[in-house]
Amino acid sequence: MSVIVIEQALYGSQAGGGYRFVAKSAGFREDWLPEAERLCIGFGERPAGAYCTAAVFVQTLDRKHIAIVQVADQGTDDAGRPGALGFRLLVFPRTAYDAFGGDPFALADKLPPDWNARGELPSLELPATPLPPRTTDEVKQVLQRDQGPNLLGACQVLVDGGRVVFERPAPDVDVIRYLWTLLPTRTRAHLRPASFAFGNALGFDALVTPHAAGPEFAHYVKNEETGDYPEGRYERNLQIAAESGDQRDLDTLLSRRSRRDTLKLSFFILAAMLLIPMLLNLLVPQPDPETKPRAAPTAAQQRDALPKLPPAKTLDAPERTRLTQSLHNLAAKLDVAAPDHADAEQLLAAIDERLGTPDPQRNPGKLSSVGSLEAQLRALAWKHGIDRFDDPALNATELVERLQEKLAK
């Protein structure tokens, strides 16, 4: 397509009180209206004294469409208090949103709202041209800001599959814009940010909000904690590329697969691994029933099959926290039933049971019998043929990353 068609709608207060859709384009489908209204209501109830001069958030509208929602106070009353909120929804085809690099802020800038419009709105068009690529200078400018270390830590949290929240009394479009400058393009396309919201009923991946308290923020890393988040490979390489001005390395980092892409590929490989034996059973002649079956290896034989591992290191609290979070995210993607309070050992055992034993010659038995948490993780890596599983230079989180990369390949 040479142009992308965007449908739009305005949702705001009505004369008799309450909210309703006051304007929409002809292509804004009727079956979108209930879900679109839910997204607007999910912005939350206004806390006392809170203002919303301008905000942008993103949510999935349906399987094929993404909604970029612009929000702003519509004037003030006689006492100077903010009036009702106005919501302007821009509906993008999901494929087009991905092609634009998952940058809702740049797209919202190109399509400013007319809050006074009523009745039928025109359908909008944008040239199907990718947004300009990010440069090392742009990334370096973000990293050199006062909040650069926190933004870099928040970036690694999102790359690792976590969520972040910034507590601010009013909208802070810049902090989320800067964070989006640092993220890989494919990761941005999968995430749902909000530059400001009164609450978190919609479960944003990254947001600014007046009060980040309660169960809806239980698993979020908060602004003051992001700077202390354990350093990861992505943020380290991003900083090196920006400071050295290496545009090629920066382009490679920003175009890397997202965590979701890697897991999808892993699931495909796992499905193939499960189907191939079934097909072989159907196509390859079965042995004579009178042939004596090979005895299953004993627990001692299983332990003997495991190569010698390097001396295990004791994980400190930040390393264990990061590893537990990574295992929680992987378990969730694998549909492994694990309670929120499960520790790293329990998660590792559940993931091992889910993945099974692809090669009977690489079966260390129960991981709990191997030894420490790091030893169990190295045994799991050996079990699935991960290179350098016994390299003491690789830490626990890097072993999990290599496991995901091996499955993707």
Short mmCIF file of C-alpha atoms in Angstrom, two decimals, residues 88-237:
data_model
loop_
_atom_site.label_atom_id
_atom_site.label_comp_id
_atom_site.label_asym_id
_atom_site.label_seq_id
_atom_site.Cartn_x
_atom_site.Cartn_y
_atom_site.Cartn_z
CA ARG A 88 -9.27 10.77 20.49
CA LEU A 89 -8.76 7.23 19.15
CA LEU A 90 -6.65 6.51 16.07
CA VAL A 91 -7.11 2.96 14.73
CA PHE A 92 -4.10 1.53 12.86
CA PRO A 93 -3.87 -1.86 11.17
CA ARG A 94 -1.51 -3.90 13.33
CA THR A 95 0.79 -4.59 10.39
CA ALA A 96 1.05 -0.86 9.64
CA TYR A 97 1.77 -0.04 13.30
CA ASP A 98 4.58 -2.61 13.28
CA ALA A 99 5.93 -1.20 10.00
CA PHE A 100 6.07 2.27 11.59
CA GLY A 101 8.39 0.84 14.23
CA GLY A 102 5.88 0.72 17.09
CA ASP A 103 6.36 4.44 17.86
CA PRO A 104 2.96 5.81 18.93
CA PHE A 105 4.38 9.17 19.97
CA ALA A 106 5.80 10.03 16.55
CA LEU A 107 2.54 8.88 14.93
CA ALA A 108 0.41 10.93 17.35
CA ASP A 109 2.53 14.01 16.55
CA LYS A 110 1.72 13.57 12.85
CA LEU A 111 -2.05 13.46 13.57
CA PRO A 112 -2.99 16.19 16.09
CA PRO A 113 -6.61 16.07 17.33
CA ASP A 114 -9.39 18.58 16.70
CA TRP A 115 -11.18 18.47 20.05
CA ASN A 116 -14.05 20.66 18.80
CA ALA A 117 -15.04 18.34 15.94
CA ARG A 118 -18.50 16.75 16.06
CA GLY A 119 -20.48 14.42 13.84
CA GLU A 120 -18.70 12.61 11.01
CA LEU A 121 -14.92 12.80 10.85
CA PRO A 122 -12.78 12.08 7.79
CA SER A 123 -10.67 8.94 7.55
CA LEU A 124 -7.01 9.89 7.78
CA GLU A 125 -4.11 8.83 5.60
CA LEU A 126 -0.36 8.54 6.13
CA PRO A 127 2.25 7.64 3.51
CA ALA A 128 3.38 4.04 3.99
CA THR A 129 6.92 5.23 4.61
CA PRO A 130 8.92 3.98 7.62
CA LEU A 131 9.86 6.55 10.24
CA PRO A 132 13.48 7.81 10.12
CA PRO A 133 15.95 5.40 11.76
CA ARG A 134 17.34 6.33 15.16
CA THR A 135 20.92 7.59 15.25
CA THR A 136 23.74 7.19 17.74
CA ASP A 137 23.49 10.93 18.52
CA GLU A 138 19.81 10.59 19.47
CA VAL A 139 20.50 7.63 21.74
CA LYS A 140 23.55 9.33 23.26
CA GLN A 141 21.53 12.46 24.07
CA VAL A 142 19.00 10.34 25.99
CA LEU A 143 21.73 8.53 27.92
CA GLN A 144 23.40 11.83 28.88
CA ARG A 145 20.27 13.22 30.53
CA ASP A 146 20.02 13.31 34.33
CA GLN A 147 17.64 10.37 34.26
CA GLY A 148 19.76 8.48 31.69
CA PRO A 149 20.81 5.63 34.06
CA ASN A 150 17.20 5.08 35.13
CA LEU A 151 15.99 5.05 31.52
CA LEU A 152 18.73 2.57 30.59
CA GLY A 153 17.75 0.30 33.48
CA ALA A 154 14.05 0.60 32.57
CA CYS A 155 14.94 -0.33 28.98
CA GLN A 156 16.64 -3.54 30.18
CA VAL A 157 13.60 -4.36 32.35
CA LEU A 158 11.33 -4.20 29.30
CA VAL A 159 13.76 -6.18 27.13
CA ASP A 160 13.80 -8.84 29.87
CA GLY A 161 9.99 -9.05 29.73
CA GLY A 162 9.25 -6.98 32.84
CA ARG A 163 7.19 -3.82 33.35
CA VAL A 164 8.07 -0.33 34.59
CA VAL A 165 6.16 2.56 36.17
CA PHE A 166 7.14 6.19 36.74
CA GLU A 167 5.30 8.05 39.50
CA ARG A 168 4.56 11.64 38.45
CA PRO A 169 1.79 14.10 39.48
CA ALA A 170 1.16 15.11 35.84
CA PRO A 171 1.81 13.76 32.32
CA ASP A 172 5.46 13.27 31.42
CA VAL A 173 5.49 12.48 27.71
CA ASP A 174 9.25 12.89 27.51
CA VAL A 175 10.21 10.08 29.90
CA ILE A 176 8.32 7.46 27.87
CA ARG A 177 9.47 8.98 24.56
CA TYR A 178 13.09 8.77 25.71
CA LEU A 179 12.56 5.20 26.89
CA TRP A 180 11.08 4.30 23.48
CA THR A 181 14.19 5.75 21.80
CA LEU A 182 16.31 3.11 23.55
CA LEU A 183 14.19 0.03 22.87
CA PRO A 184 14.55 -2.47 19.99
CA THR A 185 12.00 -1.85 17.26
CA ARG A 186 10.36 -5.28 17.48
CA THR A 187 10.10 -5.00 21.27
CA ARG A 188 8.37 -1.61 20.94
CA ALA A 189 5.78 -3.06 18.57
CA HIS A 190 4.69 -5.62 21.19
CA LEU A 191 4.56 -3.24 24.18
CA ARG A 192 1.66 -1.07 25.32
CA PRO A 193 2.87 2.23 26.87
CA ALA A 194 1.09 5.21 28.42
CA SER A 195 2.77 8.61 28.80
CA PHE A 196 0.21 9.19 31.57
CA ALA A 197 -2.83 7.45 33.04
CA PHE A 198 -4.82 7.91 36.24
CA GLY A 199 -4.74 4.15 36.90
CA ASN A 200 -3.53 0.83 35.53
CA ALA A 201 -6.74 -1.06 34.79
CA LEU A 202 -5.45 -1.68 31.24
CA GLY A 203 -2.20 -3.29 32.43
CA PHE A 204 0.30 -1.09 30.59
CA ASP A 205 3.87 -2.31 30.07
CA ALA A 206 5.32 1.14 30.80
CA LEU A 207 3.42 4.10 32.19
CA VAL A 208 3.47 7.36 34.11
CA THR A 209 0.84 7.66 36.84
CA PRO A 210 0.18 9.82 39.96
CA HIS A 211 0.12 6.90 42.42
CA ALA A 212 1.90 3.60 41.71
CA ALA A 213 0.52 1.58 44.63
CA GLY A 214 -1.72 -1.45 45.06
CA PRO A 215 -1.88 -4.96 43.59
CA GLU A 216 -2.04 -3.67 39.99
CA PHE A 217 1.61 -2.58 40.36
CA ALA A 218 2.80 -5.64 42.30
CA HIS A 219 5.22 -6.85 39.58
CA TYR A 220 6.35 -3.46 38.25
CA VAL A 221 9.84 -2.02 38.63
CA LYS A 222 9.43 1.56 39.84
CA ASN A 223 11.37 4.60 38.66
CA GLU A 224 13.67 4.80 41.67
CA GLU A 225 14.52 1.09 41.31
CA THR A 226 15.33 1.02 37.58
CA GLY A 227 18.80 2.52 38.07
CA ASP A 228 19.71 -0.41 40.37
CA TYR A 229 18.37 -3.08 38.02
CA PRO A 230 21.14 -5.61 37.22
CA GLU A 231 23.00 -4.63 34.07
CA GLY A 232 22.12 -6.74 31.03
CA ARG A 233 23.82 -7.44 27.74
CA TYR A 234 21.45 -5.27 25.70
CA GLU A 235 21.85 -2.07 27.73
CA ARG A 236 25.62 -2.55 27.95
CA ASN A 237 26.00 -2.97 24.18
#
